[in-house]
């Protein structure tokens, strides 16, 4: 997407996987041609050789894994957009890390933003945007039923796809089965936006046991095996369950007649509901958000931001430079 | 809603209708009690006596009608939220007026924002928010099928409710039938957000002729009379119709089995659709947006803003002062 957008120039690529070291980025991302950008495993070197204005950090899900790379970028005066799930709202689970990144960004005059389809959009920003038309709210319920088929082995493994139900339950115990990363972030983002103080969050993870054979390019699930993880979370305020986020993720759901989609229901003044089928595709949406937020991040005050702190990102259908305020355009040439 | 929200204090009321002069606001808005705030027809006097931090301007639909009141407020150093439809995006139809209000706000250190359910949210901000997950977009189609029954005579008259089809067509000719005010604003707001340059907008207004008797507290429509106005607009970019906004408005649509609702469809990468039934109620949503945007407007840089320039508004479910950044809270006591 960066290669295709007028006004953006892709200048460098960092990646640590040994088997990709030195490979041309064009080949790695499935283009038919080399683009003259080798994948470099030395982040400092990539930065020094390419001097980007902004970096898209897309190497992990956890804030603690992302913070090191983000910090190096920030120290070099580079703005950062991270798609690490926990970076969408690190302020709750990692307040010290969030604080440290914030002041590091301030002192280097750059901005950091975490974004993604979910967390970052469907079960938080979109929900918060809808709450704006409410005078009062009793409960928020949002559901994302998605298809994991486009994803590769690392995502499928973390959801237990292809395991027996017993192995799934063992995986839950030993922490190899994770389900969705992002409920805590989405819920605290919503709560902060509307002024709720969450007392506790209850989460449940159930295996989705397939009745039929389901096959993707990465995995085959036989009947009786696990096709995915039904992960659900409920947030309590004043002893009452006020936010419910429900997110069953599986490969090939249509083989059992399951319709994928996103839905949001708010009970309040007024009641609201909004739904779409199929679901907003996670991979494509995360890519688009990461690129479409570039002008917002370059225009933001220095610091660590969330999707709710900045004006909403829109599709960039003209030269990317035209979305920057005049002063910033000049500065960045 | 202002009276009900902790942290907000309603200090004064301006209104020009002669029959309400001096009446207590509590009675006028249908409370069972007086609240000690008389309706005053002298804006300068209300301002001097009450010294508000922010005013909600809710007296008209047209930017040219709203600008005078907004300007007086701004000159007294008061932030303004306007629900005048055209103030949602006055930059296209009234660039000189928008420019003048912007610099007036800047020079007095306050902010102006136009908001409302539509324009201001359903057919523009919500659409723009959704485009953020798209790498490319071919067309945007959004539809709002709503029920005009809750509205009073001035709205119903402008939609031709209760007329014969002939009188409706005459009303279109002589300008008394207006249909929806806001398509041009919503379309240019969307276009600016995504970087499209609109060449022209085609609008059509058709009478919705009722097959049955439809009655509200303000009007009775007999079979063969007009129940509302089907107003539609298409925006062209590069000779291609890229944005279609469709907005049939009528009283008691359910009497002919019409399901009200809002829907947005984007054809692009990826395709998106989102829909809700019934429609987001216009009156309630406009009220909530006007109040929920207060902290955003008080936190904004001085000037004239649109809903797309500021972070999204969320429901205020805690003390209104807690939504303000620390510095602003102190300043405003």
Short mmCIF file of C-alpha atoms in Angstrom, two decimals, chain B residues 53-55 70 73-74 77-82 101-102 104-106 108-114 294 296-305 310:
data_model
loop_
_atom_site.label_atom_id
_atom_site.label_comp_id
_atom_site.label_asym_id
_atom_site.label_seq_id
_atom_site.Cartn_x
_atom_site.Cartn_y
_atom_site.Cartn_z
CA UNK B 53 -17.84 29.54 28.60
CA UNK B 54 -19.69 27.93 25.72
CA UNK B 55 -22.99 28.39 23.91
CA UNK B 70 -22.19 32.99 16.37
CA UNK B 73 -20.86 35.05 20.93
CA UNK B 74 -17.31 34.75 19.60
CA UNK B 77 -14.96 35.25 23.99
CA UNK B 78 -17.51 32.41 24.06
CA UNK B 79 -16.94 29.05 22.38
CA UNK B 80 -19.83 28.00 20.12
CA UNK B 81 -21.37 24.67 19.13
CA UNK B 82 -23.90 25.21 16.36
CA UNK B 101 -15.71 33.17 11.49
CA UNK B 102 -12.45 31.21 11.67
CA UNK B 104 -12.72 35.92 14.43
CA UNK B 105 -12.56 32.80 16.62
CA UNK B 106 -8.76 32.73 16.42
CA UNK B 108 -10.75 35.85 20.41
CA UNK B 109 -9.11 32.57 21.43
CA UNK B 110 -12.25 30.44 21.11
CA UNK B 111 -13.52 27.58 18.94
CA UNK B 112 -16.59 27.07 16.76
CA UNK B 113 -17.96 23.67 15.73
CA UNK B 114 -21.01 22.67 13.69
CA UNK B 294 -18.39 20.38 24.64
CA UNK B 296 -13.70 18.64 22.41
CA UNK B 297 -14.56 22.24 21.58
CA UNK B 298 -13.12 23.58 24.84
CA UNK B 299 -9.91 21.57 24.21
CA UNK B 300 -9.54 22.53 20.54
CA UNK B 301 -7.15 25.09 19.15
CA UNK B 302 -8.94 28.40 18.52
CA UNK B 303 -10.76 28.58 15.16
CA UNK B 304 -13.63 27.13 13.14
CA UNK B 305 -13.59 23.33 13.18
CA UNK B 310 -11.42 17.02 16.14
#
